[in-house]
Amino acid sequence: MSLLINKLCDKIPDWRYEAKQIIDEKGDSIINNVTVQQVYGGMRGIKGLVCDTSAVSADKGLIIRGIPLLEITHILPEEVFLLLLTGELPDEEALKDFQSQLTEHADVPNYVWDVLEAMPEDSHPMAMFNTAILVMEKESVFHKKYDEGLQKQDYWKAILEDAIRLVAKLPAIGAGVYRIRFNKGELIAPDKNLDWGANFAHMLGIPDPNRILKKLMRLYLMLHCDHEGGNVSAFSGLTVASALSDPYYAVSAGLNGLAGPLHGLANQECLKFVLEIKDHFDGSPSKEDLTQFVWDRLNSGRVVPGYGHAVLRCPDPRFTAFINFGKENIKDDPVFDIVQNLFDVVPSVLKEQGKAKNPWPNVDAASGSLLYHFGMTEFSFYTVLFSISRAMGMVSQMVINRALGIPITRPKSVTYDWLKSNA
Ligand code: CMX
C-alpha cells in the first residue's frame, strides 16, 4: 500500500466521525436563508456544500487546508495535491512515494493520440483536452470495481486510484494537445527524472535555457489547484461524481465548465485583451489612454477579463503571486507592463462604473502575460494549463466526498408561480 493510502486510512475514520457527530448534534441548525434574488442570481453566496480541501475568503482569497496561499507558493504541485487530499504537507518520503506513483502512471494510451489527431485541426485545445480525458473512461478502476460489487465504504479507494492515474497523465496530455494543435512536431517523451510540473514544461518543447519556464509551470500548476467547492468547474464535476460517474466522466464535465469565458477561459481572453491594447497603441500606452481603452470596452457592453469575482473582494493572492514572479523574472516587456498598468487603472474604472461587486484582479489577469513572455504565445491553450492544475482539487474533493458518503446532489428548483405564492 502506498504511504498516501495509509495516511488516508488513518484520517478517514476521524473525518467520518466528525461528519456524523456534527450531523447528530447540529443536523437541524439553519446556516443560511435563501432569497429570491439568490434563486435568480446563480445561487450566489448560498451555503449549501461542505468542502474541506480549501476555502475562499472574500478578503484574503484562497486558503488551502487552513494555510493562506501566499505562504506556500514555493511548494511543488505534487505537495499541494497531497495537502488537499490529506490536510497535511508531506514529508520527503511521502512526497517521493507519491511522485513515484505519478511517474508509474504517466504513460498515455496510444488511442488518446489517435483520437486527438483525428479531431478537426481548428478544435479548441480545451475540447481536445477534455475529449482526451473522456476517451480514457474505459480505464476507470472505480467503474470496473463498482460493477464487481465494490462496498460503499471503499468507494474512495477506487476513486483515489483513478484520480492518481488520471492526474499522472495530464501533463503529457496537455503537452500533447499543445504540440498536435499547434503543429509543433513529434510528441516529446516524459523525462522520468523530472517532477510533475517541470516535466510538463519539458514535454511542451518550448526552449527553456534558464529553466524559468519549469519554475513558472510549477508555480502555475500549484496556484490553480483548487478554489473551494462552489465554483462552476468544481461544482459541476462534483455533481457528476455524486451520481457515481467515475472521475474520467466527472473531471471532463467539470473542465467543460472551466472552458467558459466567465471562468477559466478568462485567462485566454485576458491575454487577447492585453495584446489588443499593445497593438492598438503600438506598445504600452499611458495610464490616461489605458483608462479610456477600458472605458470603451465597458461601454461596448463587454467585461474586462481577469477582473471581478463571485466571492473575492480583494486582489486575488494568485494574481499577486504571478505579479511577484513577473517582477523577479521579467524586464522590459510591454505585455507585462500593460498587465501591471491595468492593475493601476481597472479597479478605479470598475468602481466608478459601479456594477462589478469586486473591482480587483483575479488569477487570470496576470498568468497569460508570463506564459507569453516565456514563449507560450498560443493563448487559446492557456485554459488547458489551468485544467491540469484544477483537476487536482476536483479529484481531491471527489475522494473526500466518497469517503464521507455524501449522497447524490439534488437541490430543489421552484417555479415562478411557486415563488409568487410562497416567497
Ligand atoms: N468587467 C465588467 N463588468 C463586470 C466585471 C468585469 N470584470 N465583473 C463583473 N461585472 C459586472 C457583471 O457582468 C454584472 O453586470 P450585469 O449586472 O450587467 O449582469 C455586474 O458587474 C455584477 O456582477 P458581480 O456580481 O460583480 O459578478 P458575478 O459574481 O456575477 O460574476 C465574474 C463574477 C467573475 C463572472 C465577473 O466578475 C466577470 O465576468 N469577470 C470577467 C471574467 C473573468 O475574469 N472571469 C474569471 C474569474 C476567475 C475564474 O473563475 O477563473
mmCIF file of N, CA, C and O in Angstrom, residues 205-283:
data_model
loop_
_atom_site.group_PDB
_atom_site.id
_atom_site.type_symbol
_atom_site.label_atom_id
_atom_site.label_comp_id
_atom_site.label_asym_id
_atom_site.label_seq_id
_atom_site.Cartn_x
_atom_site.Cartn_y
_atom_site.Cartn_z
ATOM 1 N N GLY A 205 8.156 21.372 -25.080
ATOM 2 C CA GLY A 205 9.191 21.581 -26.085
ATOM 3 C C GLY A 205 9.526 23.046 -26.335
ATOM 4 O O GLY A 205 10.179 23.366 -27.329
ATOM 5 N N ILE A 206 9.099 23.928 -25.453
ATOM 6 C CA ILE A 206 9.439 25.352 -25.596
ATOM 7 C C ILE A 206 10.861 25.549 -25.030
ATOM 8 O O ILE A 206 11.129 25.085 -23.914
ATOM 9 N N PRO A 207 11.762 26.198 -25.803
ATOM 10 C CA PRO A 207 13.122 26.365 -25.278
ATOM 11 C C PRO A 207 13.097 27.018 -23.884
ATOM 12 O O PRO A 207 12.370 27.982 -23.653
ATOM 13 N N ASP A 208 13.902 26.449 -22.996
ATOM 14 C CA ASP A 208 13.881 26.917 -21.601
ATOM 15 C C ASP A 208 15.309 26.911 -21.046
ATOM 16 O O ASP A 208 15.609 26.204 -20.081
ATOM 17 N N PRO A 209 16.189 27.720 -21.686
ATOM 18 C CA PRO A 209 17.610 27.610 -21.344
ATOM 19 C C PRO A 209 17.902 27.893 -19.870
ATOM 20 O O PRO A 209 18.780 27.275 -19.288
ATOM 21 N N ASN A 210 17.139 28.794 -19.266
ATOM 22 C CA ASN A 210 17.426 29.121 -17.855
ATOM 23 C C ASN A 210 16.491 28.413 -16.883
ATOM 24 O O ASN A 210 16.449 28.750 -15.705
ATOM 25 N N ARG A 211 15.719 27.480 -17.407
ATOM 26 C CA ARG A 211 14.781 26.676 -16.596
ATOM 27 C C ARG A 211 13.730 27.540 -15.891
ATOM 28 O O ARG A 211 13.142 27.129 -14.898
ATOM 29 N N ILE A 212 13.485 28.729 -16.431
ATOM 30 C CA ILE A 212 12.479 29.587 -15.777
ATOM 31 C C ILE A 212 11.073 29.092 -16.117
ATOM 32 O O ILE A 212 10.158 29.176 -15.299
ATOM 33 N N LEU A 213 10.906 28.557 -17.344
ATOM 34 C CA LEU A 213 9.576 28.038 -17.696
ATOM 35 C C LEU A 213 9.198 26.880 -16.750
ATOM 36 O O LEU A 213 8.048 26.760 -16.333
ATOM 37 N N LYS A 214 10.187 26.086 -16.406
ATOM 38 C CA LYS A 214 9.904 24.971 -15.474
ATOM 39 C C LYS A 214 9.457 25.538 -14.122
ATOM 40 O O LYS A 214 8.507 25.054 -13.512
ATOM 41 N N LYS A 215 10.153 26.570 -13.684
ATOM 42 C CA LYS A 215 9.794 27.216 -12.409
ATOM 43 C C LYS A 215 8.380 27.796 -12.493
ATOM 44 O O LYS A 215 7.564 27.646 -11.588
ATOM 45 N N LEU A 216 8.111 28.444 -13.636
ATOM 46 C CA LEU A 216 6.792 29.064 -13.812
ATOM 47 C C LEU A 216 5.693 27.995 -13.839
ATOM 48 O O LEU A 216 4.625 28.183 -13.267
ATOM 49 N N MET A 217 5.960 26.875 -14.516
ATOM 50 C CA MET A 217 4.934 25.823 -14.587
ATOM 51 C C MET A 217 4.641 25.236 -13.207
ATOM 52 O O MET A 217 3.498 24.950 -12.875
ATOM 53 N N ARG A 218 5.709 25.066 -12.418
ATOM 54 C CA ARG A 218 5.467 24.558 -11.046
ATOM 55 C C ARG A 218 4.555 25.530 -10.299
ATOM 56 O O ARG A 218 3.607 25.126 -9.636
ATOM 57 N N LEU A 219 4.882 26.813 -10.427
ATOM 58 C CA LEU A 219 4.072 27.821 -9.727
ATOM 59 C C LEU A 219 2.645 27.828 -10.282
ATOM 60 O O LEU A 219 1.669 27.814 -9.524
ATOM 61 N N TYR A 220 2.544 27.834 -11.602
ATOM 62 C CA TYR A 220 1.232 27.884 -12.249
ATOM 63 C C TYR A 220 0.362 26.717 -11.791
ATOM 64 O O TYR A 220 -0.801 26.880 -11.406
ATOM 65 N N LEU A 221 0.949 25.524 -11.838
ATOM 66 C CA LEU A 221 0.162 24.320 -11.525
ATOM 67 C C LEU A 221 -0.143 24.232 -10.034
ATOM 68 O O LEU A 221 -1.118 23.613 -9.631
ATOM 69 N N MET A 222 0.670 24.892 -9.230
ATOM 70 C CA MET A 222 0.385 24.928 -7.793
ATOM 71 C C MET A 222 -0.747 25.919 -7.502
ATOM 72 O O MET A 222 -1.692 25.623 -6.778
ATOM 73 N N LEU A 223 -0.678 27.088 -8.136
ATOM 74 C CA LEU A 223 -1.619 28.170 -7.789
ATOM 75 C C LEU A 223 -3.072 27.879 -8.177
ATOM 76 O O LEU A 223 -3.991 28.363 -7.535
ATOM 77 N N HIS A 224 -3.270 27.127 -9.251
ATOM 78 C CA HIS A 224 -4.634 26.936 -9.755
ATOM 79 C C HIS A 224 -5.325 25.691 -9.200
ATOM 80 O O HIS A 224 -6.385 25.299 -9.695
ATOM 81 N N CYS A 225 -4.714 25.070 -8.166
ATOM 82 C CA CYS A 225 -5.131 23.710 -7.795
ATOM 83 C C CYS A 225 -6.572 23.585 -7.306
ATOM 84 O O CYS A 225 -7.191 22.531 -7.503
ATOM 85 N N ASP A 226 -7.120 24.588 -6.661
ATOM 86 C CA ASP A 226 -8.431 24.399 -6.019
ATOM 87 C C ASP A 226 -8.989 25.772 -5.677
ATOM 88 O O ASP A 226 -8.224 26.734 -5.522
ATOM 89 N N HIS A 227 -10.283 25.901 -5.584
ATOM 90 C CA HIS A 227 -10.895 27.167 -5.162
ATOM 91 C C HIS A 227 -12.241 26.852 -4.524
ATOM 92 O O HIS A 227 -13.272 27.281 -4.985
ATOM 93 N N GLU A 228 -12.218 26.091 -3.496
ATOM 94 C CA GLU A 228 -13.359 25.531 -2.753
ATOM 95 C C GLU A 228 -14.356 24.816 -3.656
ATOM 96 O O GLU A 228 -14.019 24.453 -4.793
ATOM 97 N N GLY A 229 -15.591 24.581 -3.171
ATOM 98 C CA GLY A 229 -16.460 23.622 -3.869
ATOM 99 C C GLY A 229 -17.538 24.195 -4.764
ATOM 100 O O GLY A 229 -18.158 23.460 -5.525
ATOM 101 N N GLY A 230 -17.784 25.518 -4.695
ATOM 102 C CA GLY A 230 -18.964 26.034 -5.389
ATOM 103 C C GLY A 230 -18.699 26.670 -6.743
ATOM 104 O O GLY A 230 -19.642 27.090 -7.412
ATOM 105 N N ASN A 231 -17.420 26.767 -7.166
ATOM 106 C CA ASN A 231 -17.174 27.365 -8.494
ATOM 107 C C ASN A 231 -17.671 26.423 -9.583
ATOM 108 O O ASN A 231 -17.883 25.225 -9.337
ATOM 109 N N VAL A 232 -17.848 26.951 -10.780
ATOM 110 C CA VAL A 232 -18.513 26.166 -11.836
ATOM 111 C C VAL A 232 -17.837 24.816 -12.071
ATOM 112 O O VAL A 232 -18.495 23.769 -12.144
ATOM 113 N N SER A 233 -16.507 24.799 -12.185
ATOM 114 C CA SER A 233 -15.866 23.525 -12.525
ATOM 115 C C SER A 233 -15.947 22.525 -11.380
ATOM 116 O O SER A 233 -16.285 21.351 -11.592
ATOM 117 N N ALA A 234 -15.651 22.980 -10.159
ATOM 118 C CA ALA A 234 -15.711 22.045 -9.030
ATOM 119 C C ALA A 234 -17.145 21.553 -8.829
ATOM 120 O O ALA A 234 -17.389 20.350 -8.703
ATOM 121 N N PHE A 235 -18.066 22.477 -8.839
ATOM 122 C CA PHE A 235 -19.460 22.113 -8.561
ATOM 123 C C PHE A 235 -20.002 21.159 -9.633
ATOM 124 O O PHE A 235 -20.648 20.154 -9.319
ATOM 125 N N SER A 236 -19.716 21.467 -10.901
ATOM 126 C CA SER A 236 -20.207 20.573 -11.961
ATOM 127 C C SER A 236 -19.553 19.207 -11.841
ATOM 128 O O SER A 236 -20.217 18.171 -11.933
ATOM 129 N N GLY A 237 -18.235 19.201 -11.653
ATOM 130 C CA GLY A 237 -17.528 17.919 -11.554
ATOM 131 C C GLY A 237 -18.041 17.102 -10.375
ATOM 132 O O GLY A 237 -18.281 15.898 -10.492
ATOM 133 N N LEU A 238 -18.243 17.780 -9.239
ATOM 134 C CA LEU A 238 -18.691 17.058 -8.040
ATOM 135 C C LEU A 238 -20.120 16.561 -8.194
ATOM 136 O O LEU A 238 -20.475 15.490 -7.695
ATOM 137 N N THR A 239 -20.925 17.343 -8.897
ATOM 138 C CA THR A 239 -22.309 16.909 -9.117
ATOM 139 C C THR A 239 -22.320 15.639 -9.961
ATOM 140 O O THR A 239 -23.009 14.656 -9.641
ATOM 141 N N VAL A 240 -21.534 15.648 -11.014
ATOM 142 C CA VAL A 240 -21.464 14.455 -11.875
ATOM 143 C C VAL A 240 -20.917 13.274 -11.067
ATOM 144 O O VAL A 240 -21.462 12.160 -11.124
ATOM 145 N N ALA A 241 -19.877 13.528 -10.283
ATOM 146 C CA ALA A 241 -19.286 12.447 -9.478
ATOM 147 C C ALA A 241 -20.271 11.911 -8.448
ATOM 148 O O ALA A 241 -20.214 10.740 -8.068
ATOM 149 N N SER A 242 -21.195 12.769 -7.990
ATOM 150 C CA SER A 242 -22.140 12.324 -6.954
ATOM 151 C C SER A 242 -23.109 11.269 -7.501
ATOM 152 O O SER A 242 -23.704 10.518 -6.739
ATOM 153 N N ALA A 243 -23.232 11.216 -8.822
ATOM 154 C CA ALA A 243 -24.061 10.146 -9.426
ATOM 155 C C ALA A 243 -23.264 8.851 -9.539
ATOM 156 O O ALA A 243 -23.728 7.883 -10.138
ATOM 157 N N LEU A 244 -22.060 8.852 -8.964
ATOM 158 C CA LEU A 244 -21.098 7.752 -9.050
ATOM 159 C C LEU A 244 -20.587 7.533 -10.469
ATOM 160 O O LEU A 244 -20.114 6.452 -10.819
ATOM 161 N N SER A 245 -20.690 8.580 -11.281
ATOM 162 C CA SER A 245 -19.938 8.587 -12.528
ATOM 163 C C SER A 245 -18.468 8.678 -12.115
ATOM 164 O O SER A 245 -18.132 9.404 -11.180
ATOM 165 N N ASP A 246 -17.606 7.944 -12.806
ATOM 166 C CA ASP A 246 -16.210 7.883 -12.367
ATOM 167 C C ASP A 246 -15.466 9.196 -12.665
ATOM 168 O O ASP A 246 -15.986 10.061 -13.368
ATOM 169 N N PRO A 247 -14.251 9.348 -12.134
ATOM 170 C CA PRO A 247 -13.530 10.620 -12.300
ATOM 171 C C PRO A 247 -13.256 11.021 -13.756
ATOM 172 O O PRO A 247 -13.088 12.211 -14.030
ATOM 173 N N TYR A 248 -13.192 10.082 -14.671
ATOM 174 C CA TYR A 248 -12.969 10.474 -16.071
ATOM 175 C C TYR A 248 -14.182 11.266 -16.576
ATOM 176 O O TYR A 248 -14.051 12.295 -17.222
ATOM 177 N N TYR A 249 -15.371 10.745 -16.275
ATOM 178 C CA TYR A 249 -16.590 11.484 -16.644
ATOM 179 C C TYR A 249 -16.657 12.816 -15.885
ATOM 180 O O TYR A 249 -16.988 13.857 -16.449
ATOM 181 N N ALA A 250 -16.377 12.722 -14.599
ATOM 182 C CA ALA A 250 -16.640 13.885 -13.741
ATOM 183 C C ALA A 250 -15.636 15.013 -13.973
ATOM 184 O O ALA A 250 -16.015 16.187 -14.016
ATOM 185 N N VAL A 251 -14.361 14.666 -14.132
ATOM 186 C CA VAL A 251 -13.355 15.716 -14.350
ATOM 187 C C VAL A 251 -13.580 16.362 -15.712
ATOM 188 O O VAL A 251 -13.526 17.593 -15.858
ATOM 189 N N SER A 252 -13.872 15.532 -16.702
ATOM 190 C CA SER A 252 -14.125 16.096 -18.029
ATOM 191 C C SER A 252 -15.320 17.054 -17.966
ATOM 192 O O SER A 252 -15.273 18.164 -18.518
ATOM 193 N N ALA A 253 -16.358 16.662 -17.248
ATOM 194 C CA ALA A 253 -17.543 17.528 -17.122
ATOM 195 C C ALA A 253 -17.181 18.845 -16.455
ATOM 196 O O ALA A 253 -17.552 19.929 -16.938
ATOM 197 N N GLY A 254 -16.443 18.764 -15.354
ATOM 198 C CA GLY A 254 -16.067 19.987 -14.642
ATOM 199 C C GLY A 254 -15.226 20.900 -15.517
ATOM 200 O O GLY A 254 -15.425 22.121 -15.551
ATOM 201 N N LEU A 255 -14.309 20.303 -16.253
ATOM 202 C CA LEU A 255 -13.415 21.130 -17.084
ATOM 203 C C LEU A 255 -14.153 21.732 -18.277
ATOM 204 O O LEU A 255 -13.732 22.763 -18.810
ATOM 205 N N ASN A 256 -15.238 21.124 -18.681
ATOM 206 C CA ASN A 256 -16.044 21.773 -19.724
ATOM 207 C C ASN A 256 -16.596 23.090 -19.204
ATOM 208 O O ASN A 256 -16.780 24.044 -19.967
ATOM 209 N N GLY A 257 -16.860 23.142 -17.902
ATOM 210 C CA GLY A 257 -17.280 24.412 -17.291
ATOM 211 C C GLY A 257 -16.124 25.400 -17.198
ATOM 212 O O GLY A 257 -16.299 26.601 -17.401
ATOM 213 N N LEU A 258 -14.934 24.872 -16.929
ATOM 214 C CA LEU A 258 -13.764 25.767 -16.849
ATOM 215 C C LEU A 258 -13.506 26.433 -18.205
ATOM 216 O O LEU A 258 -12.885 27.494 -18.284
ATOM 217 N N ALA A 259 -13.981 25.806 -19.270
ATOM 218 C CA ALA A 259 -13.734 26.321 -20.631
ATOM 219 C C ALA A 259 -14.588 27.535 -20.976
ATOM 220 O O ALA A 259 -14.482 28.066 -22.086
ATOM 221 N N GLY A 260 -15.413 28.003 -20.037
ATOM 222 C CA GLY A 260 -16.260 29.168 -20.322
ATOM 223 C C GLY A 260 -15.530 30.478 -20.072
ATOM 224 O O GLY A 260 -14.709 30.572 -19.149
ATOM 225 N N PRO A 261 -15.833 31.526 -20.867
ATOM 226 C CA PRO A 261 -15.111 32.798 -20.730
ATOM 227 C C PRO A 261 -15.305 33.503 -19.393
ATOM 228 O O PRO A 261 -14.490 34.352 -19.016
ATOM 229 N N LEU A 262 -16.384 33.195 -18.667
ATOM 230 C CA LEU A 262 -16.537 33.820 -17.351
ATOM 231 C C LEU A 262 -15.758 33.057 -16.283
ATOM 232 O O LEU A 262 -15.658 33.490 -15.136
ATOM 233 N N HIS A 263 -15.233 31.895 -16.645
ATOM 234 C CA HIS A 263 -14.476 31.081 -15.668
ATOM 235 C C HIS A 263 -13.045 30.949 -16.197
ATOM 236 O O HIS A 263 -12.389 31.950 -16.440
ATOM 237 N N GLY A 264 -12.566 29.745 -16.436
ATOM 238 C CA GLY A 264 -11.144 29.556 -16.747
ATOM 239 C C GLY A 264 -10.689 30.139 -18.076
ATOM 240 O O GLY A 264 -9.506 30.432 -18.261
ATOM 241 N N LEU A 265 -11.606 30.281 -19.015
ATOM 242 C CA LEU A 265 -11.196 30.819 -20.318
ATOM 243 C C LEU A 265 -10.812 32.295 -20.213
ATOM 244 O O LEU A 265 -10.258 32.868 -21.151
ATOM 245 N N ALA A 266 -11.129 32.915 -19.075
ATOM 246 C CA ALA A 266 -10.799 34.338 -18.914
ATOM 247 C C ALA A 266 -9.300 34.589 -19.068
ATOM 248 O O ALA A 266 -8.899 35.676 -19.471
ATOM 249 N N ASN A 267 -8.450 33.580 -18.793
ATOM 250 C CA ASN A 267 -7.007 33.839 -18.949
ATOM 251 C C ASN A 267 -6.646 34.033 -20.423
ATOM 252 O O ASN A 267 -5.842 34.884 -20.774
ATOM 253 N N GLN A 268 -7.297 33.243 -21.281
ATOM 254 C CA GLN A 268 -7.102 33.434 -22.733
ATOM 255 C C GLN A 268 -7.632 34.806 -23.159
ATOM 256 O O GLN A 268 -6.982 35.571 -23.859
ATOM 257 N N GLU A 269 -8.839 35.111 -22.682
ATOM 258 C CA GLU A 269 -9.483 36.382 -23.058
ATOM 259 C C GLU A 269 -8.654 37.564 -22.574
ATOM 260 O O GLU A 269 -8.577 38.601 -23.223
ATOM 261 N N CYS A 270 -8.049 37.391 -21.411
ATOM 262 C CA CYS A 270 -7.298 38.469 -20.825
ATOM 263 C C CYS A 270 -6.049 38.781 -21.647
ATOM 264 O O CYS A 270 -5.745 39.939 -21.933
ATOM 265 N N LEU A 271 -5.328 37.742 -22.045
ATOM 266 C CA LEU A 271 -4.122 37.998 -22.843
ATOM 267 C C LEU A 271 -4.501 38.603 -24.194
ATOM 268 O O LEU A 271 -3.840 39.519 -24.684
ATOM 269 N N LYS A 272 -5.635 38.113 -24.738
ATOM 270 C CA LYS A 272 -6.129 38.656 -26.009
ATOM 271 C C LYS A 272 -6.363 40.175 -25.858
ATOM 272 O O LYS A 272 -5.977 40.969 -26.694
ATOM 273 N N PHE A 273 -6.974 40.513 -24.743
ATOM 274 C CA PHE A 273 -7.273 41.918 -24.436
ATOM 275 C C PHE A 273 -5.970 42.733 -24.313
ATOM 276 O O PHE A 273 -5.830 43.822 -24.882
ATOM 277 N N VAL A 274 -5.001 42.176 -23.611
ATOM 278 C CA VAL A 274 -3.724 42.887 -23.418
ATOM 279 C C VAL A 274 -3.011 43.071 -24.770
ATOM 280 O O VAL A 274 -2.458 44.136 -25.067
ATOM 281 N N LEU A 275 -3.054 42.046 -25.612
ATOM 282 C CA LEU A 275 -2.395 42.159 -26.927
ATOM 283 C C LEU A 275 -3.115 43.167 -27.823
ATOM 284 O O LEU A 275 -2.475 43.883 -28.599
ATOM 285 N N GLU A 276 -4.438 43.214 -27.672
ATOM 286 C CA GLU A 276 -5.209 44.228 -28.419
ATOM 287 C C GLU A 276 -4.723 45.625 -28.033
ATOM 288 O O GLU A 276 -4.545 46.499 -28.881
ATOM 289 N N ILE A 277 -4.517 45.809 -26.727
ATOM 290 C CA ILE A 277 -4.042 47.116 -26.236
ATOM 291 C C ILE A 277 -2.660 47.417 -26.825
ATOM 292 O O ILE A 277 -2.396 48.503 -27.341
ATOM 293 N N LYS A 278 -1.809 46.403 -26.783
ATOM 294 C CA LYS A 278 -0.427 46.603 -27.275
ATOM 295 C C LYS A 278 -0.439 46.964 -28.768
ATOM 296 O O LYS A 278 0.248 47.887 -29.204
ATOM 297 N N ASP A 279 -1.289 46.243 -29.536
ATOM 298 C CA ASP A 279 -1.348 46.520 -30.990
ATOM 299 C C ASP A 279 -1.935 47.901 -31.247
ATOM 300 O O ASP A 279 -1.455 48.656 -32.084
ATOM 301 N N HIS A 280 -3.002 48.211 -30.510
ATOM 302 C CA HIS A 280 -3.696 49.475 -30.714
ATOM 303 C C HIS A 280 -2.749 50.661 -30.483
ATOM 304 O O HIS A 280 -2.777 51.646 -31.216
ATOM 305 N N PHE A 281 -1.941 50.567 -29.434
ATOM 306 C CA PHE A 281 -1.064 51.701 -29.075
ATOM 307 C C PHE A 281 0.384 51.477 -29.524
ATOM 308 O O PHE A 281 1.258 52.269 -29.197
ATOM 309 N N ASP A 282 0.599 50.359 -30.212
ATOM 310 C CA ASP A 282 1.945 50.017 -30.658
ATOM 311 C C ASP A 282 2.932 50.021 -29.472
ATOM 312 O O ASP A 282 4.012 50.618 -29.524
ATOM 313 N N GLY A 283 2.527 49.376 -28.398
ATOM 314 C CA GLY A 283 3.367 49.299 -27.193
ATOM 315 C C GLY A 283 2.506 49.548 -25.970
ATOM 316 O O GLY A 283 1.271 49.441 -26.038
#
